[in-house]
């Protein structure tokens, strides 16, 4: 599908102006190093521009960009995990920090939860991902998805309720 038909009036600069602050904020709350946040934000827009012709319009453009951002964050975290711990970080650990087993259980629970998110409707899944992965407010999500704020709140409520039921059933 021709992207010019989907957003004919948006050029690269307008896309950047529309989404850069949101993408930056998404990374800022997850990555400590400001330079890495800036690099990640730049990386996202390089990928968006290079893959712009691949955007097919099945999902909202904002959700597509945030999926690219999320994938860039995952790649960054994988690379960071491979780095050895520096002495300052190691010496700052406290006895009250979670044990590795607890961290693993939390990670497994989180993985299960996100697997269940993928069973929600596309609209519910988009709202949940933009709310909790992108830290966007309901009015921002409504704007990105082209829906009213009330319908986004309903999708969020129903999605969360369904997730709670699925997690209870599993426990």
PDB file of C-alpha atoms in Angstrom:
ATOM      1  CA  UNK A   1       0.000   0.000   0.000  1.00  0.00           C
ATOM      2  CA  UNK A   2       1.307   3.439  -0.806  1.00  0.00           C
ATOM      3  CA  UNK A   3       2.117   5.322   2.398  1.00  0.00           C
ATOM      4  CA  UNK A   4       1.337   8.593   0.655  1.00  0.00           C
ATOM      5  CA  UNK A   5      -2.313   7.550   0.666  1.00  0.00           C
ATOM      6  CA  UNK A   6      -2.262   6.873   4.413  1.00  0.00           C
ATOM      7  CA  UNK A   7      -0.731  10.124   5.592  1.00  0.00           C
ATOM      8  CA  UNK A   8      -0.305  12.292   2.523  1.00  0.00           C
ATOM      9  CA  UNK A   9       0.545  15.491   4.387  1.00  0.00           C
ATOM     10  CA  UNK A  10       3.178  14.102   6.775  1.00  0.00           C
ATOM     11  CA  UNK A  11       6.809  14.298   5.722  1.00  0.00           C
ATOM     12  CA  UNK A  12       9.802  13.084   7.721  1.00  0.00           C
ATOM     13  CA  UNK A  13      10.058  16.291   9.700  1.00  0.00           C
ATOM     14  CA  UNK A  14       6.372  16.254  10.618  1.00  0.00           C
ATOM     15  CA  UNK A  15       6.568  12.602  11.693  1.00  0.00           C
ATOM     16  CA  UNK A  16       9.569  13.458  13.856  1.00  0.00           C
ATOM     17  CA  UNK A  17       7.858  16.504  15.368  1.00  0.00           C
ATOM     18  CA  UNK A  18       4.704  14.506  16.087  1.00  0.00           C
ATOM     19  CA  UNK A  19       6.327  11.476  17.747  1.00  0.00           C
ATOM     20  CA  UNK A  20       9.860  12.338  18.904  1.00  0.00           C
ATOM     21  CA  UNK A  21       8.932  13.628  22.367  1.00  0.00           C
ATOM     22  CA  UNK A  22       6.693  10.613  22.997  1.00  0.00           C
ATOM     23  CA  UNK A  23       9.360   8.149  21.869  1.00  0.00           C
ATOM     24  CA  UNK A  24      12.000   9.966  23.917  1.00  0.00           C
ATOM     25  CA  UNK A  25       9.770   9.829  27.026  1.00  0.00           C
ATOM     26  CA  UNK A  26       9.114   6.126  26.412  1.00  0.00           C
ATOM     27  CA  UNK A  27      12.862   5.443  26.538  1.00  0.00           C
ATOM     28  CA  UNK A  28      13.678   7.965  29.267  1.00  0.00           C
ATOM     29  CA  UNK A  29      11.750   6.103  31.938  1.00  0.00           C
ATOM     30  CA  UNK A  30      13.415   2.798  31.044  1.00  0.00           C
ATOM     31  CA  UNK A  31      17.007   3.728  30.260  1.00  0.00           C
ATOM     32  CA  UNK A  32      19.207   5.553  32.776  1.00  0.00           C
ATOM     33  CA  UNK A  33      21.798   6.982  30.405  1.00  0.00           C
ATOM     34  CA  UNK A  34      20.499  10.085  28.594  1.00  0.00           C
ATOM     35  CA  UNK A  35      22.911   9.558  25.690  1.00  0.00           C
ATOM     36  CA  UNK A  36      21.551   6.055  25.181  1.00  0.00           C
ATOM     37  CA  UNK A  37      18.015   7.485  25.225  1.00  0.00           C
ATOM     38  CA  UNK A  38      18.970   9.959  22.517  1.00  0.00           C
ATOM     39  CA  UNK A  39      20.680   7.224  20.476  1.00  0.00           C
ATOM     40  CA  UNK A  40      17.652   4.951  20.787  1.00  0.00           C
ATOM     41  CA  UNK A  41      15.299   7.739  19.737  1.00  0.00           C
ATOM     42  CA  UNK A  42      17.459   8.468  16.698  1.00  0.00           C
ATOM     43  CA  UNK A  43      17.632   4.757  15.863  1.00  0.00           C
ATOM     44  CA  UNK A  44      13.841   4.514  15.924  1.00  0.00           C
ATOM     45  CA  UNK A  45      13.412   7.343  13.442  1.00  0.00           C
ATOM     46  CA  UNK A  46      16.095   5.948  11.149  1.00  0.00           C
ATOM     47  CA  UNK A  47      14.196   2.637  11.142  1.00  0.00           C
ATOM     48  CA  UNK A  48      10.832   4.386  10.677  1.00  0.00           C
ATOM     49  CA  UNK A  49      12.092   6.352   7.683  1.00  0.00           C
ATOM     50  CA  UNK A  50      13.789   3.336   6.130  1.00  0.00           C
ATOM     51  CA  UNK A  51      10.697   1.150   6.564  1.00  0.00           C
ATOM     52  CA  UNK A  52       8.078   3.792   5.831  1.00  0.00           C
ATOM     53  CA  UNK A  53       7.088   2.131   2.551  1.00  0.00           C
ATOM     54  CA  UNK A  54       6.446  -1.105   4.491  1.00  0.00           C
ATOM     55  CA  UNK A  55       3.766   0.503   6.691  1.00  0.00           C
ATOM     56  CA  UNK A  56       0.537  -1.051   5.470  1.00  0.00           C
ATOM     57  CA  UNK A  57      -2.083   0.894   7.396  1.00  0.00           C
ATOM     58  CA  UNK A  58      -3.629  -2.111   9.152  1.00  0.00           C
ATOM     59  CA  UNK A  59      -2.677  -0.629  12.522  1.00  0.00           C
ATOM     60  CA  UNK A  60      -2.519   3.000  13.634  1.00  0.00           C
ATOM     61  CA  UNK A  61       0.659   4.745  12.579  1.00  0.00           C
ATOM     62  CA  UNK A  62       1.505   5.679  16.194  1.00  0.00           C
ATOM     63  CA  UNK A  63       1.192   2.069  17.303  1.00  0.00           C
ATOM     64  CA  UNK A  64       3.480   1.025  14.428  1.00  0.00           C
ATOM     65  CA  UNK A  65       6.127   3.528  15.507  1.00  0.00           C
ATOM     66  CA  UNK A  66       5.889   2.406  19.139  1.00  0.00           C
ATOM     67  CA  UNK A  67       6.297  -1.221  18.083  1.00  0.00           C
ATOM     68  CA  UNK A  68       9.555  -0.207  16.376  1.00  0.00           C
ATOM     69  CA  UNK A  69      10.561   1.673  19.557  1.00  0.00           C
ATOM     70  CA  UNK A  70       9.701  -1.299  21.735  1.00  0.00           C
ATOM     71  CA  UNK A  71      11.772  -3.627  19.568  1.00  0.00           C
ATOM     72  CA  UNK A  72      14.692  -1.176  19.701  1.00  0.00           C
ATOM     73  CA  UNK A  73      14.408  -1.150  23.507  1.00  0.00           C
ATOM     74  CA  UNK A  74      14.440  -4.948  23.637  1.00  0.00           C
ATOM     75  CA  UNK A  75      17.561  -5.026  21.439  1.00  0.00           C
ATOM     76  CA  UNK A  76      19.217  -2.428  23.665  1.00  0.00           C
ATOM     77  CA  UNK A  77      18.373  -4.372  26.849  1.00  0.00           C
ATOM     78  CA  UNK A  78      19.740  -7.594  25.381  1.00  0.00           C
ATOM     79  CA  UNK A  79      23.013  -5.880  24.546  1.00  0.00           C
ATOM     80  CA  UNK A  80      23.227  -4.260  27.965  1.00  0.00           C
ATOM     81  CA  UNK A  81      22.601  -7.571  29.728  1.00  0.00           C
ATOM     82  CA  UNK A  82      25.687  -9.010  28.067  1.00  0.00           C
ATOM     83  CA  UNK A  83      27.905  -6.275  29.488  1.00  0.00           C
ATOM     84  CA  UNK A  84      29.830  -7.145  32.649  1.00  0.00           C
ATOM     85  CA  UNK A  85      28.766  -5.421  35.846  1.00  0.00           C
ATOM     86  CA  UNK A  86      31.111  -2.638  36.830  1.00  0.00           C
ATOM     87  CA  UNK A  87      32.570  -2.622  40.346  1.00  0.00           C
ATOM     88  CA  UNK A  88      30.503   0.384  41.509  1.00  0.00           C
ATOM     89  CA  UNK A  89      27.243  -1.310  40.593  1.00  0.00           C
ATOM     90  CA  UNK A  90      28.316  -4.552  42.214  1.00  0.00           C
ATOM     91  CA  UNK A  91      29.429  -2.896  45.450  1.00  0.00           C
ATOM     92  CA  UNK A  92      26.206  -0.877  45.686  1.00  0.00           C
ATOM     93  CA  UNK A  93      24.029  -4.000  45.900  1.00  0.00           C
ATOM     94  CA  UNK A  94      22.317  -4.356  49.248  1.00  0.00           C
ATOM     95  CA  UNK A  95      21.340  -7.455  51.149  1.00  0.00           C
ATOM     96  CA  UNK A  96      17.692  -6.376  50.794  1.00  0.00           C
ATOM     97  CA  UNK A  97      17.810  -6.550  46.988  1.00  0.00           C
ATOM     98  CA  UNK A  98      15.772  -9.324  45.424  1.00  0.00           C
ATOM     99  CA  UNK A  99      17.402 -12.685  45.050  1.00  0.00           C
ATOM    100  CA  UNK A 100      18.063 -13.947  41.519  1.00  0.00           C
ATOM    101  CA  UNK A 101      15.327 -16.562  42.000  1.00  0.00           C
ATOM    102  CA  UNK A 102      12.815 -13.831  42.869  1.00  0.00           C
ATOM    103  CA  UNK A 103      13.861 -11.824  39.830  1.00  0.00           C
ATOM    104  CA  UNK A 104      13.388 -14.896  37.646  1.00  0.00           C
ATOM    105  CA  UNK A 105       9.896 -15.538  39.070  1.00  0.00           C
ATOM    106  CA  UNK A 106       8.922 -11.920  38.493  1.00  0.00           C
ATOM    107  CA  UNK A 107      10.264 -12.083  34.934  1.00  0.00           C
ATOM    108  CA  UNK A 108       8.379 -15.329  34.254  1.00  0.00           C
ATOM    109  CA  UNK A 109       5.143 -13.807  35.604  1.00  0.00           C
ATOM    110  CA  UNK A 110       5.664 -10.756  33.433  1.00  0.00           C
ATOM    111  CA  UNK A 111       6.321 -12.934  30.378  1.00  0.00           C
ATOM    112  CA  UNK A 112       3.123 -14.909  31.040  1.00  0.00           C
ATOM    113  CA  UNK A 113       1.162 -11.691  31.430  1.00  0.00           C
ATOM    114  CA  UNK A 114       2.426 -10.299  28.104  1.00  0.00           C
ATOM    115  CA  UNK A 115       1.649 -13.613  26.405  1.00  0.00           C
ATOM    116  CA  UNK A 116      -1.906 -13.197  27.629  1.00  0.00           C
ATOM    117  CA  UNK A 117      -1.976  -9.608  26.351  1.00  0.00           C
ATOM    118  CA  UNK A 118      -1.457 -11.058  22.861  1.00  0.00           C
ATOM    119  CA  UNK A 119      -4.737 -12.986  23.220  1.00  0.00           C
ATOM    120  CA  UNK A 120      -6.737  -9.758  23.632  1.00  0.00           C
ATOM    121  CA  UNK A 121      -8.466  -8.052  20.738  1.00  0.00           C
ATOM    122  CA  UNK A 122      -6.227  -5.911  18.553  1.00  0.00           C
ATOM    123  CA  UNK A 123      -7.753  -2.703  19.948  1.00  0.00           C
ATOM    124  CA  UNK A 124      -7.391  -3.834  23.569  1.00  0.00           C
ATOM    125  CA  UNK A 125      -3.817  -4.962  22.909  1.00  0.00           C
ATOM    126  CA  UNK A 126      -2.915  -1.619  21.291  1.00  0.00           C
ATOM    127  CA  UNK A 127      -4.346   0.315  24.223  1.00  0.00           C
ATOM    128  CA  UNK A 128      -2.574  -1.866  26.822  1.00  0.00           C
ATOM    129  CA  UNK A 129       0.759  -1.674  24.986  1.00  0.00           C
ATOM    130  CA  UNK A 130       0.604   2.080  24.479  1.00  0.00           C
ATOM    131  CA  UNK A 131      -0.473   2.603  28.090  1.00  0.00           C
ATOM    132  CA  UNK A 132       2.087   0.380  29.801  1.00  0.00           C
ATOM    133  CA  UNK A 133       4.940   0.106  27.324  1.00  0.00           C
ATOM    134  CA  UNK A 134       4.846   3.671  26.078  1.00  0.00           C
ATOM    135  CA  UNK A 135       3.543   5.278  29.306  1.00  0.00           C
ATOM    136  CA  UNK A 136       1.052   7.318  27.333  1.00  0.00           C
ATOM    137  CA  UNK A 137      -2.009   8.955  28.842  1.00  0.00           C
ATOM    138  CA  UNK A 138      -5.477   7.930  27.688  1.00  0.00           C
ATOM    139  CA  UNK A 139      -5.981  11.105  25.654  1.00  0.00           C
ATOM    140  CA  UNK A 140      -2.663  10.518  23.844  1.00  0.00           C
ATOM    141  CA  UNK A 141      -3.638   6.920  23.103  1.00  0.00           C
ATOM    142  CA  UNK A 142      -7.004   8.094  21.785  1.00  0.00           C
ATOM    143  CA  UNK A 143      -5.243  10.515  19.462  1.00  0.00           C
ATOM    144  CA  UNK A 144      -2.826   7.863  18.194  1.00  0.00           C
ATOM    145  CA  UNK A 145      -5.557   5.286  17.630  1.00  0.00           C
ATOM    146  CA  UNK A 146      -8.063   7.748  16.205  1.00  0.00           C
ATOM    147  CA  UNK A 147     -10.670   6.909  18.842  1.00  0.00           C
ATOM    148  CA  UNK A 148     -12.469   8.870  21.511  1.00  0.00           C
ATOM    149  CA  UNK A 149     -10.938   8.976  24.964  1.00  0.00           C
ATOM    150  CA  UNK A 150     -14.060   7.268  26.359  1.00  0.00           C
ATOM    151  CA  UNK A 151     -13.728   4.318  23.972  1.00  0.00           C
ATOM    152  CA  UNK A 152     -10.021   3.975  24.851  1.00  0.00           C
ATOM    153  CA  UNK A 153     -10.900   3.912  28.567  1.00  0.00           C
ATOM    154  CA  UNK A 154     -13.494   1.194  27.926  1.00  0.00           C
ATOM    155  CA  UNK A 155     -11.010  -0.858  25.876  1.00  0.00           C
ATOM    156  CA  UNK A 156      -8.453  -0.453  28.669  1.00  0.00           C
ATOM    157  CA  UNK A 157     -10.928  -1.450  31.389  1.00  0.00           C
ATOM    158  CA  UNK A 158     -12.161  -4.512  29.503  1.00  0.00           C
ATOM    159  CA  UNK A 159      -8.642  -5.573  28.566  1.00  0.00           C
ATOM    160  CA  UNK A 160      -7.403  -5.304  32.156  1.00  0.00           C
ATOM    161  CA  UNK A 161     -10.456  -7.148  33.453  1.00  0.00           C
ATOM    162  CA  UNK A 162      -9.918  -9.975  30.952  1.00  0.00           C
ATOM    163  CA  UNK A 163      -6.220 -10.187  31.883  1.00  0.00           C
ATOM    164  CA  UNK A 164      -7.118 -10.370  35.579  1.00  0.00           C
ATOM    165  CA  UNK A 165      -9.533 -13.218  34.881  1.00  0.00           C
ATOM    166  CA  UNK A 166      -6.930 -15.105  32.842  1.00  0.00           C
ATOM    167  CA  UNK A 167      -4.249 -14.663  35.514  1.00  0.00           C
ATOM    168  CA  UNK A 168      -6.660 -15.799  38.255  1.00  0.00           C
ATOM    169  CA  UNK A 169      -7.614 -18.862  36.225  1.00  0.00           C
ATOM    170  CA  UNK A 170      -3.954 -19.738  35.810  1.00  0.00           C
ATOM    171  CA  UNK A 171      -3.173 -19.369  39.534  1.00  0.00           C
TER     172      UNK A 171
END
